[in-house]
C-alpha atoms as an extended CHARMM CRD file, in Angstrom:
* protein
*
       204  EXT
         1         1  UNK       CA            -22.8260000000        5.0920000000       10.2930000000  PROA      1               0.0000000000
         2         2  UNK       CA            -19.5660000000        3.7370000000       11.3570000000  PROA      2               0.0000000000
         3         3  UNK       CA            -19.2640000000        1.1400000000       14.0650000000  PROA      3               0.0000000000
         4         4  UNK       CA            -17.6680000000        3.1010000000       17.1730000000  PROA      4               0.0000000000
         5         5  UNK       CA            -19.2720000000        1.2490000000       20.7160000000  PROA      5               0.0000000000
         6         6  UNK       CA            -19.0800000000        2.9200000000       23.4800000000  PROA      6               0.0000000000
         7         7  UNK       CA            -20.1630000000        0.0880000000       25.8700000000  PROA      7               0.0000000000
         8         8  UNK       CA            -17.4530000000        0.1890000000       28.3010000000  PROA      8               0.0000000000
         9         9  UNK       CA            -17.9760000000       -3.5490000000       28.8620000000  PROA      9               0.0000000000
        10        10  UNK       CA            -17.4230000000       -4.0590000000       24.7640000000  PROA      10              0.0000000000
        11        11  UNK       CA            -15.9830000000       -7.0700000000       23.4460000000  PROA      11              0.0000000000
        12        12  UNK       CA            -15.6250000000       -8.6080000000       20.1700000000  PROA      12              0.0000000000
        13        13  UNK       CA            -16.2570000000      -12.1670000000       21.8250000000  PROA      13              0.0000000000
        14        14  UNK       CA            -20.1220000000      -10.9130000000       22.3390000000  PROA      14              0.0000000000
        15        15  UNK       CA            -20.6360000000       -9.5020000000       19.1140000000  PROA      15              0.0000000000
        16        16  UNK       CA            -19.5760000000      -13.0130000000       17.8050000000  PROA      16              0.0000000000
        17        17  UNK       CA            -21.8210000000      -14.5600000000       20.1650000000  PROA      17              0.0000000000
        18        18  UNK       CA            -24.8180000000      -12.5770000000       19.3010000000  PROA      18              0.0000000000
        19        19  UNK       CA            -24.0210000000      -13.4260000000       15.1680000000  PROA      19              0.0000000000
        20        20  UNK       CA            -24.2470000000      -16.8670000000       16.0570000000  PROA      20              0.0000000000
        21        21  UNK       CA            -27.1720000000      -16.6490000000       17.8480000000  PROA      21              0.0000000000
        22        22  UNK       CA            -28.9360000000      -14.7690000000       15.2940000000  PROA      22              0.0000000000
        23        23  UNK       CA            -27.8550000000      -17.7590000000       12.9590000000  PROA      23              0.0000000000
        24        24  UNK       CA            -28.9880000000      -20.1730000000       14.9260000000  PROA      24              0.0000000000
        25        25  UNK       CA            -32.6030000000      -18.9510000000       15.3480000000  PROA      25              0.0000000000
        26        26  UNK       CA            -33.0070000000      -18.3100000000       11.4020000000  PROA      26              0.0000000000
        27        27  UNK       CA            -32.3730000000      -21.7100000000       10.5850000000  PROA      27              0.0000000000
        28        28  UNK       CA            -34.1860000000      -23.4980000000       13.9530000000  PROA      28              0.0000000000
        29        29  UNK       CA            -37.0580000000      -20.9120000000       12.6330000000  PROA      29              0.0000000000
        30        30  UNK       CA            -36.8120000000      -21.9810000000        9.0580000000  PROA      30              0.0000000000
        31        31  UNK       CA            -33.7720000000      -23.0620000000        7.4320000000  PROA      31              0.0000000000
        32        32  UNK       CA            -34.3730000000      -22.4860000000        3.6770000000  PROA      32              0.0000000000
        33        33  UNK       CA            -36.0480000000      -19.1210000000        4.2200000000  PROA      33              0.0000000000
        34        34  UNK       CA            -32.3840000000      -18.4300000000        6.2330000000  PROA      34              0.0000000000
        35        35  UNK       CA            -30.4320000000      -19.5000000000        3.4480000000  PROA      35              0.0000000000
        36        36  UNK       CA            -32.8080000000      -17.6590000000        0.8980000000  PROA      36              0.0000000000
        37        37  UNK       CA            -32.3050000000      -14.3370000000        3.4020000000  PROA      37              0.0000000000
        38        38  UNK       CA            -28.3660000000      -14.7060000000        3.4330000000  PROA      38              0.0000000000
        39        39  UNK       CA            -28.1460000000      -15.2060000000       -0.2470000000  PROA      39              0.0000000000
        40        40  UNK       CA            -30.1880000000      -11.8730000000       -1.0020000000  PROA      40              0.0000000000
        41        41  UNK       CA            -27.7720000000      -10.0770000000        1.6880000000  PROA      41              0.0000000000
        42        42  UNK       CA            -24.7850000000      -11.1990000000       -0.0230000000  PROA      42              0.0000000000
        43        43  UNK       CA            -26.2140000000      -10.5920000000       -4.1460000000  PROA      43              0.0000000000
        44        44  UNK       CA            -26.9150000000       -6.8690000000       -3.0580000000  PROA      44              0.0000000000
        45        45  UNK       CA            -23.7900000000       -6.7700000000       -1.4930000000  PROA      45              0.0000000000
        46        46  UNK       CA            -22.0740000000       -7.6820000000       -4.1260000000  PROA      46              0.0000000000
        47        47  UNK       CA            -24.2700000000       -5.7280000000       -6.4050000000  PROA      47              0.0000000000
        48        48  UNK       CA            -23.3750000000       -2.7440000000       -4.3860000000  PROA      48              0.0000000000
        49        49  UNK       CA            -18.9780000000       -3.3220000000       -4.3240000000  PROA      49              0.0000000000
        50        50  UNK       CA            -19.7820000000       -4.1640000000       -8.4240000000  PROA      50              0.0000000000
        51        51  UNK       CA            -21.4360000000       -1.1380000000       -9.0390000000  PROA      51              0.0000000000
        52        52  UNK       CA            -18.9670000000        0.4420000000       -7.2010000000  PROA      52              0.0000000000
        53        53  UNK       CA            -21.5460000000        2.7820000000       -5.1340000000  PROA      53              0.0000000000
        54        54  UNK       CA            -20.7210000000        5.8490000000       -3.4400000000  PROA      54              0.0000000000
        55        55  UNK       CA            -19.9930000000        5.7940000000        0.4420000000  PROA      55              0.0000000000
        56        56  UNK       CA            -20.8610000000        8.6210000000        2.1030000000  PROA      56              0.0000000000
        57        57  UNK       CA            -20.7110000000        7.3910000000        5.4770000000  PROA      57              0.0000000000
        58        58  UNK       CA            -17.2740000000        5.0450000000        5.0090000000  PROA      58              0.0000000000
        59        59  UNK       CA            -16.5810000000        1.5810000000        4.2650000000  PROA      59              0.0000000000
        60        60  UNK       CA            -16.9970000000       -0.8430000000        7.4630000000  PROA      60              0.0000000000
        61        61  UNK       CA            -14.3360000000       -3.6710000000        5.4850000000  PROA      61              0.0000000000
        62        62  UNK       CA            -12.1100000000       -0.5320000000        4.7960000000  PROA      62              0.0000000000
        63        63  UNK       CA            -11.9570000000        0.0430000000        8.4770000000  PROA      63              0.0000000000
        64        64  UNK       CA            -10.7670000000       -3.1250000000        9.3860000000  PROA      64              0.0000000000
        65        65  UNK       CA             -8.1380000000       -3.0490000000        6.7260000000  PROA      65              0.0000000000
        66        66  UNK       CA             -6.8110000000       -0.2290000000        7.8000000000  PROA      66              0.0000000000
        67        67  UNK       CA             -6.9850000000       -1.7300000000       11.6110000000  PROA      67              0.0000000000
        68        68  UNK       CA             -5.7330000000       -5.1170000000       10.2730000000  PROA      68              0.0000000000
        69        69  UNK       CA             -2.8650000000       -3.2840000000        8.7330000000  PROA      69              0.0000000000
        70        70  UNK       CA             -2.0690000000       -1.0890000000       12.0600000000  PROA      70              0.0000000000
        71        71  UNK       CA             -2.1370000000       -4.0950000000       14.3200000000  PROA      71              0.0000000000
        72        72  UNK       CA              0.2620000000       -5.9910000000       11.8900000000  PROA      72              0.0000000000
        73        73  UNK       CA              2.5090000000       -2.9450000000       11.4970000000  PROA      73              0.0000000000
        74        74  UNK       CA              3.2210000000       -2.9710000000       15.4280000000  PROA      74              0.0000000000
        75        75  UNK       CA              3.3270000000       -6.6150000000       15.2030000000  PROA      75              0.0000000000
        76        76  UNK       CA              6.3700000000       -6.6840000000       13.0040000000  PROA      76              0.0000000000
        77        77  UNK       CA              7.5770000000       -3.2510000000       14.4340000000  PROA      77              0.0000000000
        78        78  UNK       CA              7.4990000000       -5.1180000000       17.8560000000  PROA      78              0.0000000000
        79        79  UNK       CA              9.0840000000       -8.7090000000       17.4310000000  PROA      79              0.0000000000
        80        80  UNK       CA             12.4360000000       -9.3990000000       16.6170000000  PROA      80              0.0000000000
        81        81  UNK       CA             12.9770000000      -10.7880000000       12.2050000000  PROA      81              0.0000000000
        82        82  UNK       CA             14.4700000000      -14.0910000000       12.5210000000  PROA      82              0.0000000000
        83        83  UNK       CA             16.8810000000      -15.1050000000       10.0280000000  PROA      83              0.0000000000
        84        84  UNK       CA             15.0460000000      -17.7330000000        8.4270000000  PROA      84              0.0000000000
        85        85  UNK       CA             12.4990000000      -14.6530000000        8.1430000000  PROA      85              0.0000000000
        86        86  UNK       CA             14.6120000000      -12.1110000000        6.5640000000  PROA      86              0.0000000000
        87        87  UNK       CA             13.4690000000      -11.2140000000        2.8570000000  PROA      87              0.0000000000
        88        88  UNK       CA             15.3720000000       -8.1950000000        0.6160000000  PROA      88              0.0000000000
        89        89  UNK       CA             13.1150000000       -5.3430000000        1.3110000000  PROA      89              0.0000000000
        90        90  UNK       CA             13.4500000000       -3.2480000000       -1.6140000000  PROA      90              0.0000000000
        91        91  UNK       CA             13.8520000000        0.3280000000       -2.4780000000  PROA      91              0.0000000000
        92        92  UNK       CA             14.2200000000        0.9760000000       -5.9420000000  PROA      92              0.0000000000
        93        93  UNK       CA             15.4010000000        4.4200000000       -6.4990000000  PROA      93              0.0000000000
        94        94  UNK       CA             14.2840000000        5.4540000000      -10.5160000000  PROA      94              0.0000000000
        95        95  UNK       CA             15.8080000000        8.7520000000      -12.3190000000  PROA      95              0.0000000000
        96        96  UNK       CA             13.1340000000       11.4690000000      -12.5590000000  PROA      96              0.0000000000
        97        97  UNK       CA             11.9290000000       11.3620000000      -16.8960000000  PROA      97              0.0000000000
        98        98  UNK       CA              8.9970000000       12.0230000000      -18.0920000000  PROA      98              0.0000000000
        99        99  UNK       CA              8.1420000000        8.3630000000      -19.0830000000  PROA      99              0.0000000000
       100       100  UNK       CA              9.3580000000        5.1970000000      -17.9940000000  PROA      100             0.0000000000
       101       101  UNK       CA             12.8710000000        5.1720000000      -19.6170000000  PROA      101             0.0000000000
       102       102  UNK       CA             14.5110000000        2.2930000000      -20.4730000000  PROA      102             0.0000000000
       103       103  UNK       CA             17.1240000000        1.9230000000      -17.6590000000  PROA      103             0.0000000000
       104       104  UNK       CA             13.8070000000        2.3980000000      -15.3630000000  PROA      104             0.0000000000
       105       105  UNK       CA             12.3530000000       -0.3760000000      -16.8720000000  PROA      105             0.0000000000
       106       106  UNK       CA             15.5330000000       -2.5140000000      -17.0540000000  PROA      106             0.0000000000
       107       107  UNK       CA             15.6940000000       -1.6900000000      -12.8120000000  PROA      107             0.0000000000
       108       108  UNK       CA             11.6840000000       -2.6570000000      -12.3590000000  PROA      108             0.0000000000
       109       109  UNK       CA             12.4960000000       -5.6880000000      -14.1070000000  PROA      109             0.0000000000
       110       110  UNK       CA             15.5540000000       -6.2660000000      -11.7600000000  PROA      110             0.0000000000
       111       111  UNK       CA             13.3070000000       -5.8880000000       -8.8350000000  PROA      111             0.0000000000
       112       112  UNK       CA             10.7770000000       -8.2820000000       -9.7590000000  PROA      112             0.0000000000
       113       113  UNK       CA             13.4350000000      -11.0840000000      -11.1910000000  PROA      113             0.0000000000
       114       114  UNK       CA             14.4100000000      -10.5920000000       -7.3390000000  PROA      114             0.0000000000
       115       115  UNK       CA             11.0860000000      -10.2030000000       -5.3430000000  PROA      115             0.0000000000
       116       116  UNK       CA              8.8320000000      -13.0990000000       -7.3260000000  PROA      116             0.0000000000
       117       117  UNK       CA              5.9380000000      -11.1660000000       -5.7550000000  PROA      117             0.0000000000
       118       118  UNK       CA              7.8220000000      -11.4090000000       -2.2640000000  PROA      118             0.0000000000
       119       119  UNK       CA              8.3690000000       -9.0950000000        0.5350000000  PROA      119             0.0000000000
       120       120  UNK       CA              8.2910000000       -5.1060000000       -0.1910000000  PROA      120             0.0000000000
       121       121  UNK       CA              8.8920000000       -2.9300000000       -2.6070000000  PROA      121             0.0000000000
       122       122  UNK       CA              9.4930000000        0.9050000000       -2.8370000000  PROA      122             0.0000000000
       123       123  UNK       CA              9.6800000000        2.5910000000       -6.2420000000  PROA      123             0.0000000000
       124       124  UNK       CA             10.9180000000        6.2420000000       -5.1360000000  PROA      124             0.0000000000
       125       125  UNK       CA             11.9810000000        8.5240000000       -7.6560000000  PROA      125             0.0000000000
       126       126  UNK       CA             13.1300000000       12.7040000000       -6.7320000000  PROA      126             0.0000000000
       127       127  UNK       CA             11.5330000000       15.4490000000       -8.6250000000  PROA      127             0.0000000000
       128       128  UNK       CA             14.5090000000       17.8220000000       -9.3060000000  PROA      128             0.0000000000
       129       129  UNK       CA             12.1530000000       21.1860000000       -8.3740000000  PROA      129             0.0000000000
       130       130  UNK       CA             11.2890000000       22.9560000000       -4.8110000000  PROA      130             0.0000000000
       131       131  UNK       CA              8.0190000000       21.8550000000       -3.0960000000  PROA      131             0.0000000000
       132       132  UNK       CA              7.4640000000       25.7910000000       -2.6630000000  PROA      132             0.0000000000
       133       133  UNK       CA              7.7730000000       26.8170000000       -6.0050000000  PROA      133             0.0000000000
       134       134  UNK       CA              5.3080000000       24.3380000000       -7.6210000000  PROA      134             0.0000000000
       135       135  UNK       CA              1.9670000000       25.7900000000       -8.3430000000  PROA      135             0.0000000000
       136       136  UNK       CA             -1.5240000000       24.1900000000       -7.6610000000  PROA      136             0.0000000000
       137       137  UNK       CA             -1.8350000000       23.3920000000      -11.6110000000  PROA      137             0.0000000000
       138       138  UNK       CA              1.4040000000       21.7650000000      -11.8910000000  PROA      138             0.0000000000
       139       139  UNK       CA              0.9980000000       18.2880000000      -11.8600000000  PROA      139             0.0000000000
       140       140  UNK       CA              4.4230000000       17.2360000000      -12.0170000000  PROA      140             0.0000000000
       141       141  UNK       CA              4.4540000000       15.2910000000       -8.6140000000  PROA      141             0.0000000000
       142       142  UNK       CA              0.7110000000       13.4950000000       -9.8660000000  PROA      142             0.0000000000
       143       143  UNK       CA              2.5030000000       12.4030000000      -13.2080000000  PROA      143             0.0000000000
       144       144  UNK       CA              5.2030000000       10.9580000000      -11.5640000000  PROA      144             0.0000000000
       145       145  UNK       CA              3.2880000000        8.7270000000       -8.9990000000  PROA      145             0.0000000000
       146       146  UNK       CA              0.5900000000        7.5740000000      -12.1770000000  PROA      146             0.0000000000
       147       147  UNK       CA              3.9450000000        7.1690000000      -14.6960000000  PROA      147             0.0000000000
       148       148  UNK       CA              6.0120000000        4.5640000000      -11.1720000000  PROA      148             0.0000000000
       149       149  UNK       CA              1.9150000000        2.7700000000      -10.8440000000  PROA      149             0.0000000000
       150       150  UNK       CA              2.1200000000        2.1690000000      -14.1540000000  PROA      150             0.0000000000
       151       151  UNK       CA              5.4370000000        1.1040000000      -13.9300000000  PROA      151             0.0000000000
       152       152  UNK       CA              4.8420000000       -1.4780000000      -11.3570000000  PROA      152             0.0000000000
       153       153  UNK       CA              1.8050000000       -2.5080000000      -13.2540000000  PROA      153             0.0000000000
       154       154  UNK       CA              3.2790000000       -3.6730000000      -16.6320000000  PROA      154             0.0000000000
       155       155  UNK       CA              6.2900000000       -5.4620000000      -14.2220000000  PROA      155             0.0000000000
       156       156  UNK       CA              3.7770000000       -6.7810000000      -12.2900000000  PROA      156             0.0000000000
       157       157  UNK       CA              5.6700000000       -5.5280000000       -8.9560000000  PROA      157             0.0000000000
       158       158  UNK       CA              3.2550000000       -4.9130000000       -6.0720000000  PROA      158             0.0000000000
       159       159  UNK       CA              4.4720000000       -2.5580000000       -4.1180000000  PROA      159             0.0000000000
       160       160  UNK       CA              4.8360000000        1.5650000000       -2.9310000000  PROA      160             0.0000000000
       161       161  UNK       CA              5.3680000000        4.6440000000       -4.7700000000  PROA      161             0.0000000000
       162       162  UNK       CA              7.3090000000        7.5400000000       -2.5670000000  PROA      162             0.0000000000
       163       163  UNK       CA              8.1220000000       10.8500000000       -4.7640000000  PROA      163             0.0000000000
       164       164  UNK       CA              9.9510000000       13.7180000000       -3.2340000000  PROA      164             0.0000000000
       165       165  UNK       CA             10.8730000000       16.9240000000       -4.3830000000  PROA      165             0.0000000000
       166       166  UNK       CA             14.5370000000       18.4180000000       -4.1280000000  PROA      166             0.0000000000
       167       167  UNK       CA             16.2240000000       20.9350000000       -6.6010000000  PROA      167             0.0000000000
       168       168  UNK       CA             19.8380000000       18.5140000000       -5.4130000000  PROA      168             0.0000000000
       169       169  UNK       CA             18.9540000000       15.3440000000       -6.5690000000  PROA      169             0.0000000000
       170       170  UNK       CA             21.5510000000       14.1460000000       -3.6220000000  PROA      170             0.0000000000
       171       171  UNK       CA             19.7090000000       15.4170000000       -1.1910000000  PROA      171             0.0000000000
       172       172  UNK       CA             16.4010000000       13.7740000000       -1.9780000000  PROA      172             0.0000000000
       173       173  UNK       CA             17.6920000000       10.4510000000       -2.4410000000  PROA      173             0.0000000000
       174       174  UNK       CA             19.0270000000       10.7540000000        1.1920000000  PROA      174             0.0000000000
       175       175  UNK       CA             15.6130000000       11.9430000000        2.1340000000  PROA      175             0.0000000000
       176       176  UNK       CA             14.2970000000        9.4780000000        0.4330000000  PROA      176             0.0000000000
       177       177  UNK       CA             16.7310000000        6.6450000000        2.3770000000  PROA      177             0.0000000000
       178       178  UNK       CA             15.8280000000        8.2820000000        5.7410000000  PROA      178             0.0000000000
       179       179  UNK       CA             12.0150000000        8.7980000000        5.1150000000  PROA      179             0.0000000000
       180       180  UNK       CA             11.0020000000        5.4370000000        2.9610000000  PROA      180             0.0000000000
       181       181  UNK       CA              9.2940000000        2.9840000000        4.8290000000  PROA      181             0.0000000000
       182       182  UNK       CA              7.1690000000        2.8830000000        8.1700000000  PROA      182             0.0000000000
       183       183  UNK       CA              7.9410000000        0.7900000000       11.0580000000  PROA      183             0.0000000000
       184       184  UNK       CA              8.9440000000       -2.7160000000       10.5550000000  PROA      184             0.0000000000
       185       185  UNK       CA              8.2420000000       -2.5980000000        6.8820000000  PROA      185             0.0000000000
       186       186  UNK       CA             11.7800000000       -0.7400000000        6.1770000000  PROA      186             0.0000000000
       187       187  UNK       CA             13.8830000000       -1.4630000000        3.1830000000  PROA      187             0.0000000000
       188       188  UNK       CA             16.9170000000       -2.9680000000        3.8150000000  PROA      188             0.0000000000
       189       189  UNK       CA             18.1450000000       -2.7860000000        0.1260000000  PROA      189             0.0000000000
       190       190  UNK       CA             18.3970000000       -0.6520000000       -2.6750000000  PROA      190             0.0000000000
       191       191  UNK       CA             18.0890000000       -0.6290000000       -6.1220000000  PROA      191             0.0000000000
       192       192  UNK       CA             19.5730000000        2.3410000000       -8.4620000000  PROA      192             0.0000000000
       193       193  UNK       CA             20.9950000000        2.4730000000      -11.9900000000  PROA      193             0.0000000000
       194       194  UNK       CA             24.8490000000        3.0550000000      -12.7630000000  PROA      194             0.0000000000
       195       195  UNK       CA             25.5800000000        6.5040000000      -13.1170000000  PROA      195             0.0000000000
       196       196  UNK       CA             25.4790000000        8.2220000000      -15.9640000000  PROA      196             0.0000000000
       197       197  UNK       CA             29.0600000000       10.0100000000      -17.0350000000  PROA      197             0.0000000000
       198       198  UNK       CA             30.3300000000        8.7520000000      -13.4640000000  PROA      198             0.0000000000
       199       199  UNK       CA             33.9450000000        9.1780000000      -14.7090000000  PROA      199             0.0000000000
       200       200  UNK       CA             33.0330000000       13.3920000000      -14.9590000000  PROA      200             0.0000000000
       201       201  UNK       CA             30.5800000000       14.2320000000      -12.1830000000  PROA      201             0.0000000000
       202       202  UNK       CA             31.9850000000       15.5800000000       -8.8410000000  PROA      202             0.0000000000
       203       203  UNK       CA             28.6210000000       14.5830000000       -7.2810000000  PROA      203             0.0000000000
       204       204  UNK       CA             27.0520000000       11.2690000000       -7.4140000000  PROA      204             0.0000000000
C-alpha cells in the first residue's frame, strides 16, 4: 500500500528514469492513445480527491508532505537566518472566553495588519482548568482549538493553534513561551492584550 523500498541499491534518480521511460514508449507506441491514457489517470484522480474518498491504506502525496515538511524543518533548523531573512515570527497569546471576544479579535487583526500572509503565526490561548481533572466528555480543549480556527479564518491569518491547560494562567503562558514552536520555525515575537485592571492585580 504505501511506498517503503527495500532495495538497498534504491534511488530516486531510477525511479525517475524508469517514469520517463515508461513515457517515452507510450507515445513512440502511440501518442494520442498516451495522451488519452494520462488524461483518464488524472480525471479519476481527481474524481477520487473531489469526492473526497476514504483511504484506508494512506495518502502517497500526504507522505511526501509530511517528508517535504521534515526535510525543510532541519533545513531551517540547520542553517544560520540571515538578516535580510529575518521575518516577526508570531505568537499571539488570546485570553481563554468562550467566543472570540472583541480584544481577541482586535489582536488577530493586529497580527495579520503585521504578517500580510508572511512568516508564522501561533494563536495560543491557556485553558484555566487541570489536564487531570477534565473528563472524556468535556470538550473544553476541542472548543477552544475550533473557536482560534475560526478565528484565523474570518482574519484570514494562516497559521497554528497551541492550547494548554493550567489552573495559573501564568504558568501556562510560560509553558506556552517555552513549548510553542518546533525547530527553526520558533516565534520570536509576541502578541498579547493589555491587562485587564493592571493597576490592582499582584500577578500579571
Amino acid at each position: 500500500p504505501n511506498w517503503r523500498p527495500r532495495f538497498t541499491l534504491y534511488h530516486w534518480g531510477t525511479s525517475l528514469l524508469g517514469l520517463v521511460l515508461c513515457l517515452t514508449l507510450m507515445f513512440i507506441s502511440n501518442w494520442y492513445y498516451a495522451i488519452i491514457a494520462l488524461c483518464l489517470a488524472a480525471g479519476m484522480y481527481k474524481y477520487i480527491d473531489f469526492k473526497g474518498a476514504e483511504k484506508e491504506w494512506g495518502d502517497g502525496i500526504r507522505g511526501l508532505e509530511l517528508q517535504a515538511a521534515r526535510y525543510s524543518l532541519l533545513a531551517a533548523d540547520h542553517q544560520s537566518l540571515h538578516v535580510k531573512n529575518w521575518r516577526p515570527q508570531l505568537l499571539a497569546l488570546l485570553s481563554f472566553k468562550k467566543t472570540l471576544s472583541p480584544d481577541n479579535n482586535g489582536l488577530l487583526s493586529f497580527a495579520r495588519s503585521l504578517k500580510h500572509g508572511n512568516g508564522l503565526v501561533i494563536v495560543g490561548t491557556v485553558v484555566p482548568r487541570d489536564l487531570i481533572d477534565i473528563k472524556p466528555e468535556d470538550d473544553v480543549i476541542e472548543a477552544q482549538q475550533a473557536m482560534l480556527k475560526e478565528g484565523l479564518k474570518v482574519h484570514k491569518l494562516e497559521g497554528f493553534i497551541q492550547v494548554t491547560c493550567e489552573e495559573n494562567i501564568p504558568k501556562g503562558t510560560t509553558q506556552l513561551l517555552q513549548t510553542a514552536g518546533l525547530g527553526g520555525l520558533r516565534p520570536n515575537t509576541i502578541l498579547m492584550g493589555w491587562p485587564e485592571n493592571w493597576k490592582t492585580k499582584k500577578q500579571l
